[in-house]
PDB file of C-alpha atoms and ligand atoms in Angstrom:
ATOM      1  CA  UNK A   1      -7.285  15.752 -21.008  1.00 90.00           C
ATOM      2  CA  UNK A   2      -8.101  16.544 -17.627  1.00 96.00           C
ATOM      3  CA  UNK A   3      -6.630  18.700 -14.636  1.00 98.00           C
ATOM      4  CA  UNK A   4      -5.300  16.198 -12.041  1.00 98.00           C
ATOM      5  CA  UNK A   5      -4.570  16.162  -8.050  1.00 98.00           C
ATOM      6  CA  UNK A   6      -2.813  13.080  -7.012  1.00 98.00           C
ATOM      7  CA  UNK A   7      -2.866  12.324  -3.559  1.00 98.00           C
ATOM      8  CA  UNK A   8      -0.947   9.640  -1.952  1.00 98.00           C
ATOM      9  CA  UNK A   9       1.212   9.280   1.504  1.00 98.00           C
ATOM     10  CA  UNK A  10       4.395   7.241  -0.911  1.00 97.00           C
ATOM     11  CA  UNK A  11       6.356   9.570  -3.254  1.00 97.00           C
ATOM     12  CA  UNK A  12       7.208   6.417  -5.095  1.00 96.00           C
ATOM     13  CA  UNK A  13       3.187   6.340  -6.098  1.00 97.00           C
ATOM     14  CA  UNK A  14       2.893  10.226  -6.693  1.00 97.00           C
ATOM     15  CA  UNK A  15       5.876   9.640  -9.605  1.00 96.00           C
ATOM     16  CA  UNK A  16       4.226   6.163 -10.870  1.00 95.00           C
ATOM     17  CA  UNK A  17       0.771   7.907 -11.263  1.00 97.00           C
ATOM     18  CA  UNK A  18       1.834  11.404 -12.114  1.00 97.00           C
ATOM     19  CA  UNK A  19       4.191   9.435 -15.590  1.00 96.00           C
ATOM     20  CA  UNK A  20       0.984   7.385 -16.443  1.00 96.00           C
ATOM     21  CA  UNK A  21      -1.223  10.653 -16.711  1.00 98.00           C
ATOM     22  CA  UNK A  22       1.360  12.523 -18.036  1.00 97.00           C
ATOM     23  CA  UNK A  23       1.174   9.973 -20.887  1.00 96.00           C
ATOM     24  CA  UNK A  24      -2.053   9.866 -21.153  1.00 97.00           C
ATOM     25  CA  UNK A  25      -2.382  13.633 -21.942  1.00 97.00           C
ATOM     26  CA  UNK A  26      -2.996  14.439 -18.676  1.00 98.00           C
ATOM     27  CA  UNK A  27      -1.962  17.705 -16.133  1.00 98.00           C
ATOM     28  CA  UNK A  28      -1.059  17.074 -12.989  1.00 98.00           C
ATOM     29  CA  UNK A  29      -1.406  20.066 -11.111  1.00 98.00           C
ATOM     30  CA  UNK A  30      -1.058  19.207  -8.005  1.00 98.00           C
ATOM     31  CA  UNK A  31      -0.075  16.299  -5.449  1.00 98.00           C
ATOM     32  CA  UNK A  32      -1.257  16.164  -2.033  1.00 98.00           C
ATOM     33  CA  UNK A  33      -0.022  13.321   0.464  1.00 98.00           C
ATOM     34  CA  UNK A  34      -2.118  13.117   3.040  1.00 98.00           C
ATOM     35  CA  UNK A  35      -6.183  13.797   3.811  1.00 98.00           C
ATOM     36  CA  UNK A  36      -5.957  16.568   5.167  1.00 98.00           C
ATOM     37  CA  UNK A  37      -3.540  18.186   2.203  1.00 98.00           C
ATOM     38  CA  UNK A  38      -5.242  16.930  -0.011  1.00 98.00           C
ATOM     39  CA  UNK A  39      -8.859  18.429   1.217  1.00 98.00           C
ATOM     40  CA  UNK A  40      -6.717  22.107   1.005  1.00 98.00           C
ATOM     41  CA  UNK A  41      -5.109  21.400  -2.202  1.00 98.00           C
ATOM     42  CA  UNK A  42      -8.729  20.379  -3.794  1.00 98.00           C
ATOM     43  CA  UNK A  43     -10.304  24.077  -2.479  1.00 98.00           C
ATOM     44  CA  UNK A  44      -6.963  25.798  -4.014  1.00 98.00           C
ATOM     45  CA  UNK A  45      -6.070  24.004  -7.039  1.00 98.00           C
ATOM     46  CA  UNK A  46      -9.802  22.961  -8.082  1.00 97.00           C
ATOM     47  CA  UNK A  47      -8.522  19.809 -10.237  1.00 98.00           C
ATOM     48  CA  UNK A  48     -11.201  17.815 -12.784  1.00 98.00           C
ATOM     49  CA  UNK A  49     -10.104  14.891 -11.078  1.00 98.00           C
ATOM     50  CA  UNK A  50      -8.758  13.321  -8.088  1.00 98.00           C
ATOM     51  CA  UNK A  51      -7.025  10.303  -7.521  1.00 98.00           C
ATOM     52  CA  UNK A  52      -7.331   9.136  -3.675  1.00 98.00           C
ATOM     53  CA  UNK A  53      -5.424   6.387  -1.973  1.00 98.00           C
ATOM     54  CA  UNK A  54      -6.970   5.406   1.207  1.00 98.00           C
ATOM     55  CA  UNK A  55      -3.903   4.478   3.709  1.00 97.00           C
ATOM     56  CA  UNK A  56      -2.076   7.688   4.598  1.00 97.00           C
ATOM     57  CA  UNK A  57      -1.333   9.536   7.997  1.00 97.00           C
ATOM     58  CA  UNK A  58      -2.884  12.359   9.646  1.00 97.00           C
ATOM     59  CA  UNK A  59      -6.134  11.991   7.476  1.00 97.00           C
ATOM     60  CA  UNK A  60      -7.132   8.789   5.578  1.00 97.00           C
ATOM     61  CA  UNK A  61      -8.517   8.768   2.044  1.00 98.00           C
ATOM     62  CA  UNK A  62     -11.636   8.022   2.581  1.00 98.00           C
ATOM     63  CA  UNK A  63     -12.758  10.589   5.332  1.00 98.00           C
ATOM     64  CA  UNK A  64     -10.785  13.279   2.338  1.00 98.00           C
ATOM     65  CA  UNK A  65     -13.117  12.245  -0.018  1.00 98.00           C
ATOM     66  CA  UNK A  66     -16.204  13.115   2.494  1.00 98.00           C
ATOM     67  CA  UNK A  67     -14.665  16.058   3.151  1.00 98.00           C
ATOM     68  CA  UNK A  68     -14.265  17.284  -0.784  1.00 98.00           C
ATOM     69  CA  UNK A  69     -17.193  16.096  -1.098  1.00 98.00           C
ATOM     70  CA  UNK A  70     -19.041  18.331   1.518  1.00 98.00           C
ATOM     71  CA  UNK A  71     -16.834  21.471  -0.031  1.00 98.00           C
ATOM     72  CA  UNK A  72     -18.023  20.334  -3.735  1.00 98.00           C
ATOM     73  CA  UNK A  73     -20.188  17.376  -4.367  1.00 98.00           C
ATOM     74  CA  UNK A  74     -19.673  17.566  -8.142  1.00 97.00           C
ATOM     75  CA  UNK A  75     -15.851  16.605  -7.262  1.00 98.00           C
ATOM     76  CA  UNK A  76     -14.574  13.387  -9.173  1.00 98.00           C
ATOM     77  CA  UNK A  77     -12.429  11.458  -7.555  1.00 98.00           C
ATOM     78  CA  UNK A  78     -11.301   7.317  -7.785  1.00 98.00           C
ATOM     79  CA  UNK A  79     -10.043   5.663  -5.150  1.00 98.00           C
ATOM     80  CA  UNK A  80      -6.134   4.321  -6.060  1.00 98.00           C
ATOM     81  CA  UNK A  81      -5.637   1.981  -3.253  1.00 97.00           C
ATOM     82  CA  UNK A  82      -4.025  -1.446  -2.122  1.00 97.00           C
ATOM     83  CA  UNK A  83      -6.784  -2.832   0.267  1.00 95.00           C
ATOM     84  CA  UNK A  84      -9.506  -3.735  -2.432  1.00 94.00           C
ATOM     85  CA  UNK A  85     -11.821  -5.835   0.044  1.00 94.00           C
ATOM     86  CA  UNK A  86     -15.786  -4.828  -0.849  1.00 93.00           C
ATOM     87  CA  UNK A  87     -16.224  -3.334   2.407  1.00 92.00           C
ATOM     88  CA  UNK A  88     -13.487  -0.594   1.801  1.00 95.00           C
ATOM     89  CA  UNK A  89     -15.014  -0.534  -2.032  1.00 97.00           C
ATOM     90  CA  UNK A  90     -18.304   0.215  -0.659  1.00 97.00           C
ATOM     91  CA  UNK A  91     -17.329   2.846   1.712  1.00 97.00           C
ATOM     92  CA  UNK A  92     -15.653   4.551  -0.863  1.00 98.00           C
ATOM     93  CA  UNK A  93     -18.072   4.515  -2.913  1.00 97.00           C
ATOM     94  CA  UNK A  94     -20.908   5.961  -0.417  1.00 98.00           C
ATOM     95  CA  UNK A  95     -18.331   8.773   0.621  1.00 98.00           C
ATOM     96  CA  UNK A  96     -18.547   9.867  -3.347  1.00 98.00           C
ATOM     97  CA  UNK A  97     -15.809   8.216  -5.417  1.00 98.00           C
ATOM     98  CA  UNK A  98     -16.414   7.158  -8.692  1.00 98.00           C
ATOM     99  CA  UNK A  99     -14.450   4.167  -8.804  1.00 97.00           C
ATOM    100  CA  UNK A 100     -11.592   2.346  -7.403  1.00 98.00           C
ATOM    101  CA  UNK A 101      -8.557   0.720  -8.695  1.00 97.00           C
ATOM    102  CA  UNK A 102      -6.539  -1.675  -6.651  1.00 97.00           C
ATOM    103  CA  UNK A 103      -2.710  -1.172  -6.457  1.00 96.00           C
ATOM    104  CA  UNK A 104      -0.554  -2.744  -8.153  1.00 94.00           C
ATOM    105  CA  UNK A 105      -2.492  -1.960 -11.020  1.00 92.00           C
ATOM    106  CA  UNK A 106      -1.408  -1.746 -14.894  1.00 91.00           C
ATOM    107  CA  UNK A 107      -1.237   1.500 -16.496  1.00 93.00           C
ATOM    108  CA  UNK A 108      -3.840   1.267 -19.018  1.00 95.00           C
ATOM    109  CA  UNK A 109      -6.255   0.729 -16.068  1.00 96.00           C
ATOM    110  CA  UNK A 110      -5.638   3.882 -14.185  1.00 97.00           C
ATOM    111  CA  UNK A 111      -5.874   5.931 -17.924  1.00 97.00           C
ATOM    112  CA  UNK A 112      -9.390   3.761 -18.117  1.00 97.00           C
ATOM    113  CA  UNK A 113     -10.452   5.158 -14.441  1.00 97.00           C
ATOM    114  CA  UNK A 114      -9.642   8.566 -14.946  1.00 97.00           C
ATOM    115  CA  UNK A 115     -11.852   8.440 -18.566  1.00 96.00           C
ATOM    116  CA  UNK A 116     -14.882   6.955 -16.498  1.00 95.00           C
ATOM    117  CA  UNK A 117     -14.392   9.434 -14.165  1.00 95.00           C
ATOM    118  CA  UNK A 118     -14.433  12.348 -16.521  1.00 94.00           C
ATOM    119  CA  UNK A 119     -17.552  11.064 -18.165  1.00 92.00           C
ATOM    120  CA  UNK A 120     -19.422  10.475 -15.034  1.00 84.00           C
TER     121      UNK A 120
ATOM    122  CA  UNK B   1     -12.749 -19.871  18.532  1.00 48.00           C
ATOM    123  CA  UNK B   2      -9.572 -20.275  16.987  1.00 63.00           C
ATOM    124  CA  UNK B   3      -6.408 -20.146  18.582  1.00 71.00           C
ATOM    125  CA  UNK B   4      -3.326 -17.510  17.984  1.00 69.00           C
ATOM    126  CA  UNK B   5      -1.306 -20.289  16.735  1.00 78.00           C
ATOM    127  CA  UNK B   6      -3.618 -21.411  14.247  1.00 79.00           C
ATOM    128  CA  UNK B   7      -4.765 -17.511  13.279  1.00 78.00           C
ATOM    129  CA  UNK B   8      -1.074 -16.905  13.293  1.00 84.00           C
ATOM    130  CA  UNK B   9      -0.738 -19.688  10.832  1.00 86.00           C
ATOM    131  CA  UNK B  10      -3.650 -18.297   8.471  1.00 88.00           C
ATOM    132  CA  UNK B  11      -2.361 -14.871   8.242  1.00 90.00           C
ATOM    133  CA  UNK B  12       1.231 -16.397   7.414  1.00 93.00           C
ATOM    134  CA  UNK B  13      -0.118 -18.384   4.444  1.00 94.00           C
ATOM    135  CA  UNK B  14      -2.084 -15.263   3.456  1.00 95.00           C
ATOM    136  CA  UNK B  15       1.058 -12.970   3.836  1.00 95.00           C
ATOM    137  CA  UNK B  16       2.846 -15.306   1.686  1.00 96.00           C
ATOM    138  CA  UNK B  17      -0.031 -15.657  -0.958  1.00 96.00           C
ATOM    139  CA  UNK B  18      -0.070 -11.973  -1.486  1.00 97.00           C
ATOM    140  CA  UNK B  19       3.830 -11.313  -1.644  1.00 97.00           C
ATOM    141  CA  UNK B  20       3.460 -13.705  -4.299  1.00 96.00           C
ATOM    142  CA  UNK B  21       0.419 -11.699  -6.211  1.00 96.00           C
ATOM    143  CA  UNK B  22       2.164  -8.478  -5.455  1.00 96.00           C
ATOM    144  CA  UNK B  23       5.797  -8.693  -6.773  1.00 95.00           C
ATOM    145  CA  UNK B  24       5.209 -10.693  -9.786  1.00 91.00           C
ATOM    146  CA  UNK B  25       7.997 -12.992 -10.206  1.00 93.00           C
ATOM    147  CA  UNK B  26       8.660 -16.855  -9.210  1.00 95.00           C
ATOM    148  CA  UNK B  27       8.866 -17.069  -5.218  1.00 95.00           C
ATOM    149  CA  UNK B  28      10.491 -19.717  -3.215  1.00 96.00           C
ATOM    150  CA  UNK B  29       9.768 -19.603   0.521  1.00 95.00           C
ATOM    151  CA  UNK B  30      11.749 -21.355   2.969  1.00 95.00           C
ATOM    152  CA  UNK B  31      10.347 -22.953   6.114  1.00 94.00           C
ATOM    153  CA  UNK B  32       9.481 -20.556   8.606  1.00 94.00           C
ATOM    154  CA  UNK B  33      11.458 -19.896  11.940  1.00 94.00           C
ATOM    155  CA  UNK B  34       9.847 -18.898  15.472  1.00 93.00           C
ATOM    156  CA  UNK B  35      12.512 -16.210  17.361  1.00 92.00           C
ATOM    157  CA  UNK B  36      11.799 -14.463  20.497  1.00 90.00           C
ATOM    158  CA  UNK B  37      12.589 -10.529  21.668  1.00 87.00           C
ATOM    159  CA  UNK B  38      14.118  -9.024  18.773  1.00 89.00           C
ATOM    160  CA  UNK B  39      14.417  -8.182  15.046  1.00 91.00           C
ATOM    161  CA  UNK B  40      17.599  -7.591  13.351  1.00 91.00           C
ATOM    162  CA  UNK B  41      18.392  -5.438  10.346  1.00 91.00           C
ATOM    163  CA  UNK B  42      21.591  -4.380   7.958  1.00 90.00           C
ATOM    164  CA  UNK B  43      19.792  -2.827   5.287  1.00 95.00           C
ATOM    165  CA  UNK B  44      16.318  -1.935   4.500  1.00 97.00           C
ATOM    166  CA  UNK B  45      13.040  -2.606   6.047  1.00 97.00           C
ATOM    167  CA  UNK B  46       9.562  -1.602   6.293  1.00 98.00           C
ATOM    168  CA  UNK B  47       6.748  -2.276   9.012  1.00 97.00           C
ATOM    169  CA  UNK B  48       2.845  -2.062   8.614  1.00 97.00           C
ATOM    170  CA  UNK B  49       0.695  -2.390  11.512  1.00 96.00           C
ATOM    171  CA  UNK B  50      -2.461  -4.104  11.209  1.00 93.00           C
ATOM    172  CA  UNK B  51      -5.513  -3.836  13.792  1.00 93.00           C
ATOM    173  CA  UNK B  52      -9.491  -4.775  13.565  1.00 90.00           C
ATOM    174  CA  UNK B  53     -10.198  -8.644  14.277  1.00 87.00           C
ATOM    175  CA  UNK B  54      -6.659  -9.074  14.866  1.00 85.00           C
ATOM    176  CA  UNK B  55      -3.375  -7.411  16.474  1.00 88.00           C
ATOM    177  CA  UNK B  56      -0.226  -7.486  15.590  1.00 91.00           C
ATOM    178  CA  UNK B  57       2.556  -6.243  12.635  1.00 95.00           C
ATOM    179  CA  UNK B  58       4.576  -6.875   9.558  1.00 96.00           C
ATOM    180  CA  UNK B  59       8.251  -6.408   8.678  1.00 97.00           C
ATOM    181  CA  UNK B  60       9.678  -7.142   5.768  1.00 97.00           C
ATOM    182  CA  UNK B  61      13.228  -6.293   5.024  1.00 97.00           C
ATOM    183  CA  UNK B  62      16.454  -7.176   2.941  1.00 97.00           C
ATOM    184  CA  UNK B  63      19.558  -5.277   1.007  1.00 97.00           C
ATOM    185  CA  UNK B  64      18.816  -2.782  -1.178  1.00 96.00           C
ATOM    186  CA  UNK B  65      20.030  -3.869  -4.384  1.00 96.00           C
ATOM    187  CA  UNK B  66      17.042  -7.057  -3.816  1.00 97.00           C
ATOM    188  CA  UNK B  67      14.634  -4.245  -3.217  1.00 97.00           C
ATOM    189  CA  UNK B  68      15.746  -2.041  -6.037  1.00 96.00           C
ATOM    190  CA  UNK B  69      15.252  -5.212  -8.531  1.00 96.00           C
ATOM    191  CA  UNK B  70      11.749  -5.701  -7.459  1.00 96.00           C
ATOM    192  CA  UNK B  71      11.061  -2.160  -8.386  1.00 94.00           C
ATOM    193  CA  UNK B  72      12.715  -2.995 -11.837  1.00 93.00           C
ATOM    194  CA  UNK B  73      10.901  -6.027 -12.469  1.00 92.00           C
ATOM    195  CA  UNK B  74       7.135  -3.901 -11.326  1.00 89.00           C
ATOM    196  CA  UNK B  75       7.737  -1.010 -12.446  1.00 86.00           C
ATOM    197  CA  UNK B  76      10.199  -1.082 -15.637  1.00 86.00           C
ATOM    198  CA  UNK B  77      12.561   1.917 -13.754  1.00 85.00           C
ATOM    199  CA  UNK B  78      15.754   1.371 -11.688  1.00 87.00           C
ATOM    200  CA  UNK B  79      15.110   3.160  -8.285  1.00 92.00           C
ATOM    201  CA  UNK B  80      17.413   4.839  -5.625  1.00 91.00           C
ATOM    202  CA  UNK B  81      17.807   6.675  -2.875  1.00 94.00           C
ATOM    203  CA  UNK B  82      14.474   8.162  -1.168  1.00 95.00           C
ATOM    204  CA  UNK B  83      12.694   6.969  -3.948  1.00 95.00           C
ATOM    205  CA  UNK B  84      14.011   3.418  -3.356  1.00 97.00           C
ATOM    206  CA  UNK B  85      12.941   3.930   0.008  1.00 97.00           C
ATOM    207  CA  UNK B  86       9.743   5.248  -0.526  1.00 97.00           C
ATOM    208  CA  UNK B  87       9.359   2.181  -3.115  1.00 97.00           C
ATOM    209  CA  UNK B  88       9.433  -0.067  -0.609  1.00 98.00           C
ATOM    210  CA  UNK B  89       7.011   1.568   1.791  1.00 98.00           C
ATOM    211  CA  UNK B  90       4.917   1.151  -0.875  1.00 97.00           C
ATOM    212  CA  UNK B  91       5.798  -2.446  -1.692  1.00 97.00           C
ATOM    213  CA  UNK B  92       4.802  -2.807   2.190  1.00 98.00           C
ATOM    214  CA  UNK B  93       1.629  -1.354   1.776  1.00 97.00           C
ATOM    215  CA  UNK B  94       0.455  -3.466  -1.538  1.00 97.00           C
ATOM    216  CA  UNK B  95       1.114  -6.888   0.119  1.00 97.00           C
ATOM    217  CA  UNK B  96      -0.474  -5.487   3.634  1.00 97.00           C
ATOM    218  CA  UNK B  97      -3.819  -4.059   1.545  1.00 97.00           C
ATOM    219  CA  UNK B  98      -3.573  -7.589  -0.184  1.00 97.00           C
ATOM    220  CA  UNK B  99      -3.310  -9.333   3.108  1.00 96.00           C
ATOM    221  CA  UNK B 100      -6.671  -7.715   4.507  1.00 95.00           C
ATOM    222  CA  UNK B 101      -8.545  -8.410   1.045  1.00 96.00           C
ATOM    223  CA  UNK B 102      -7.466 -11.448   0.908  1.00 96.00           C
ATOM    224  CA  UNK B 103      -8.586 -12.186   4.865  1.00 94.00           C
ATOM    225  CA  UNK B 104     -11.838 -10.276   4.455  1.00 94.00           C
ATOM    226  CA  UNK B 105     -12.930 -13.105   1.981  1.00 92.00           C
ATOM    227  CA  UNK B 106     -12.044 -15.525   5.438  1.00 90.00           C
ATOM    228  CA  UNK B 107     -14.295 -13.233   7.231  1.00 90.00           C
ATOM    229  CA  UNK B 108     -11.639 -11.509   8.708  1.00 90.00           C
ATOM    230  CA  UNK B 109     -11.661  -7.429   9.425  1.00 91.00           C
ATOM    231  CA  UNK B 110      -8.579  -5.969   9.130  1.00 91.00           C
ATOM    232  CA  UNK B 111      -7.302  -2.289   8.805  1.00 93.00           C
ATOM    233  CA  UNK B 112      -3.783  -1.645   7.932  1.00 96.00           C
ATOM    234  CA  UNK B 113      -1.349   1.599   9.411  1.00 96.00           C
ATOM    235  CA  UNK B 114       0.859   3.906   7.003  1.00 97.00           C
ATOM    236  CA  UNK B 115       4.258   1.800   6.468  1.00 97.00           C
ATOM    237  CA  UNK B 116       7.196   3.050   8.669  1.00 97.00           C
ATOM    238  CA  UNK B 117      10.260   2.561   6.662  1.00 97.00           C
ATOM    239  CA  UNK B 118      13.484   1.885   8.382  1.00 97.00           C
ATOM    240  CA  UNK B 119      16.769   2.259   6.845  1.00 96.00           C
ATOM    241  CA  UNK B 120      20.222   1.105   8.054  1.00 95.00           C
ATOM    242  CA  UNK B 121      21.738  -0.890  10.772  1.00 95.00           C
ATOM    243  CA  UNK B 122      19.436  -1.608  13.864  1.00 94.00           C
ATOM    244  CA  UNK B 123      17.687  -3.704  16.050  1.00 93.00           C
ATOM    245  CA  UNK B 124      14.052  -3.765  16.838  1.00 91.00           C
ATOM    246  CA  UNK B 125      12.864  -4.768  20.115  1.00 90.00           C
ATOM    247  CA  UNK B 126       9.210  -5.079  22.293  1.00 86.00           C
ATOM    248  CA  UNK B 127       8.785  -8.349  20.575  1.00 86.00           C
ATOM    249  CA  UNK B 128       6.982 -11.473  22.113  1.00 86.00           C
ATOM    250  CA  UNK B 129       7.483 -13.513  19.264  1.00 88.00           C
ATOM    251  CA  UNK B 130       7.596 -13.511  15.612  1.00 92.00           C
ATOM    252  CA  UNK B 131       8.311 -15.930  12.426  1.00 94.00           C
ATOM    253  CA  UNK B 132      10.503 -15.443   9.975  1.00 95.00           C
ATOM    254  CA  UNK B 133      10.072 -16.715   6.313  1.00 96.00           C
ATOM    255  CA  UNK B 134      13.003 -15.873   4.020  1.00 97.00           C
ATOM    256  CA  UNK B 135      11.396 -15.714   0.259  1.00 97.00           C
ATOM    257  CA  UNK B 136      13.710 -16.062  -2.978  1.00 97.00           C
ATOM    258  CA  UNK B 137      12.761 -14.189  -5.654  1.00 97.00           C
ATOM    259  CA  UNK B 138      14.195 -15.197  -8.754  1.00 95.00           C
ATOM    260  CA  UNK B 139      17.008 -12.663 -10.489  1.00 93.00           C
ATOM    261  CA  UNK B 140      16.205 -10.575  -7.676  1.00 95.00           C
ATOM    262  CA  UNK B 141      17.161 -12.200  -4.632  1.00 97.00           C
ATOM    263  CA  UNK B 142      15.924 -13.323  -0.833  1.00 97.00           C
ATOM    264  CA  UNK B 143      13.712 -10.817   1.389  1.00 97.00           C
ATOM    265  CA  UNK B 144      13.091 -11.852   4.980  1.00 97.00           C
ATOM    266  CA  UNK B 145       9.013 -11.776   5.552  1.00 97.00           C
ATOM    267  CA  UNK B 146       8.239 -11.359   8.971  1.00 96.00           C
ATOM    268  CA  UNK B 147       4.972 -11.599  11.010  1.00 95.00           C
ATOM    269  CA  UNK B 148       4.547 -10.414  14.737  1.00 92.00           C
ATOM    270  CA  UNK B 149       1.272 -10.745  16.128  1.00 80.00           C
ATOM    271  CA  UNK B 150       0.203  -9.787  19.550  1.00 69.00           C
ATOM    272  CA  UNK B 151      -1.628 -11.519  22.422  1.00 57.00           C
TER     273      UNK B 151
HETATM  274 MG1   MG C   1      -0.731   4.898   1.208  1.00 63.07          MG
END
């Protein structure tokens, strides 16, 4: 079980995510929907894990995840997002995520991520 | 160097390939239809700007109750409201990320914006040109796929 910020720009996604961890035993305690939320919500809430999708205004996931990062490099955070091309994967990854799940993506998948996160 | 037109006609294909990946039921698409100036719409509709190797944007739009079923059909809940709304933002977003993985692989760059989702009766306008594919989905209904790209 693991503390969990979601962050995502669609409320739509915050409610798909937040059931599947809920089921999985998960807390959500917090959901953030942009970068720049997100980066504040991380330094207030101080979650186990983060889940980051990478398309949002006013900050985009990726430059977050530097950011968080930078603030606490143990941070663990995967990457929820719908452009799954390697470059985007890569960058990602370099920034500091974990791992990366492309949306639309089954349930069991996301409950995976977070587990491989936590044991990183 | 290829031309718009035949760019135009890659990105189309791709768009259609990846509506087709993302909402997970049969799809039949129609033929597409060039129109000039403007875009009309009753209902619902979403539009994601793309930039990088090329310009331009997507709309796609149709009634709620089509919009609501696809959310059914994905995600096993019936959806309403802002959440319908936000749904299809979403929706937007998962077949415009799918787009630009699908054209990185054709050595394509291409970044994608937030969706903007537009609800309601209204007519867009600043358009050169655009096509227009209408897509049945079946026990859901049709969605109008659009494609604007920019000179
Ligand atoms: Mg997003």
């Amino acid at each position: 079980m693991a503390k969990v910020l979601i962050v995502d720009d669609a409320a739509f996604m915050r409610m798909m995510l937040k059931n599947i961890l809920m089921k999985g035993g998960h807390e959500v305690i917090g959901e953030a929907e942009n970068g720049l939320d997100a980066i504040e919500k991380y330094k207030n809430l101080q979650p186990e894990v983060v889940t980051m999708d990478i398309t949002m205004p006013v900050m985009e996931g990726i430059e977050a995840v530097r950011h968080i990062k930078e603030f606490d490099p143990n941070a663990k955070i995967l990457m929820c997002s719908a452009m799954g091309q390697q470059l985007m994967i890569i960058q990602a990854i370099e920034a500091g995520a974990i791992d990366f799940i492309v949306k639309p993506f089954q349930e069991e998948r996301v409950l995976e991520s977070v587990r491989k996160v936590l044991s990183n | 160097m290829e031309t718009l037109e035949a760019v135009t006609d890659i990105i189309l294909e791709t768009l259609l390939t990846s509506v087709r990946q993302v909402i997970p039921v049969p799809a039949a698409a129609q033929i597409p239809e060039v129109f000039q100036n403007s875009v009309a719409q009753s209902d619902i509709g979403v539009l994601v700007g793309f930039t990088g190797d090329l310009y331009g944007r997507i709309v796609i739009q149709g009634p709620s109750e089509v919009f609501g079923k696809i959310g059914e059909t994905m995600f096993g809940m019936p959806l309403e409201g802002e959440m319908l709304h936000s749904f299809v933002g979403e929706l937007a977003n998962m077949v415009a990320g799918n787009t630009s993985t699908l054209m990185s692989s054709k050595g394509q760059t291409i970044d994608i914006t937030p969706p903007t989702v537009m609800v309601g009766h209204l007519q867009l306008y600043g358009i050169e040109q655009g096509i227009s594919v209408t897509v049945h989905l079946e026990n859901a209904g049709e969605i109008n796929i659009i494609l604007l790209t920019q000179h």
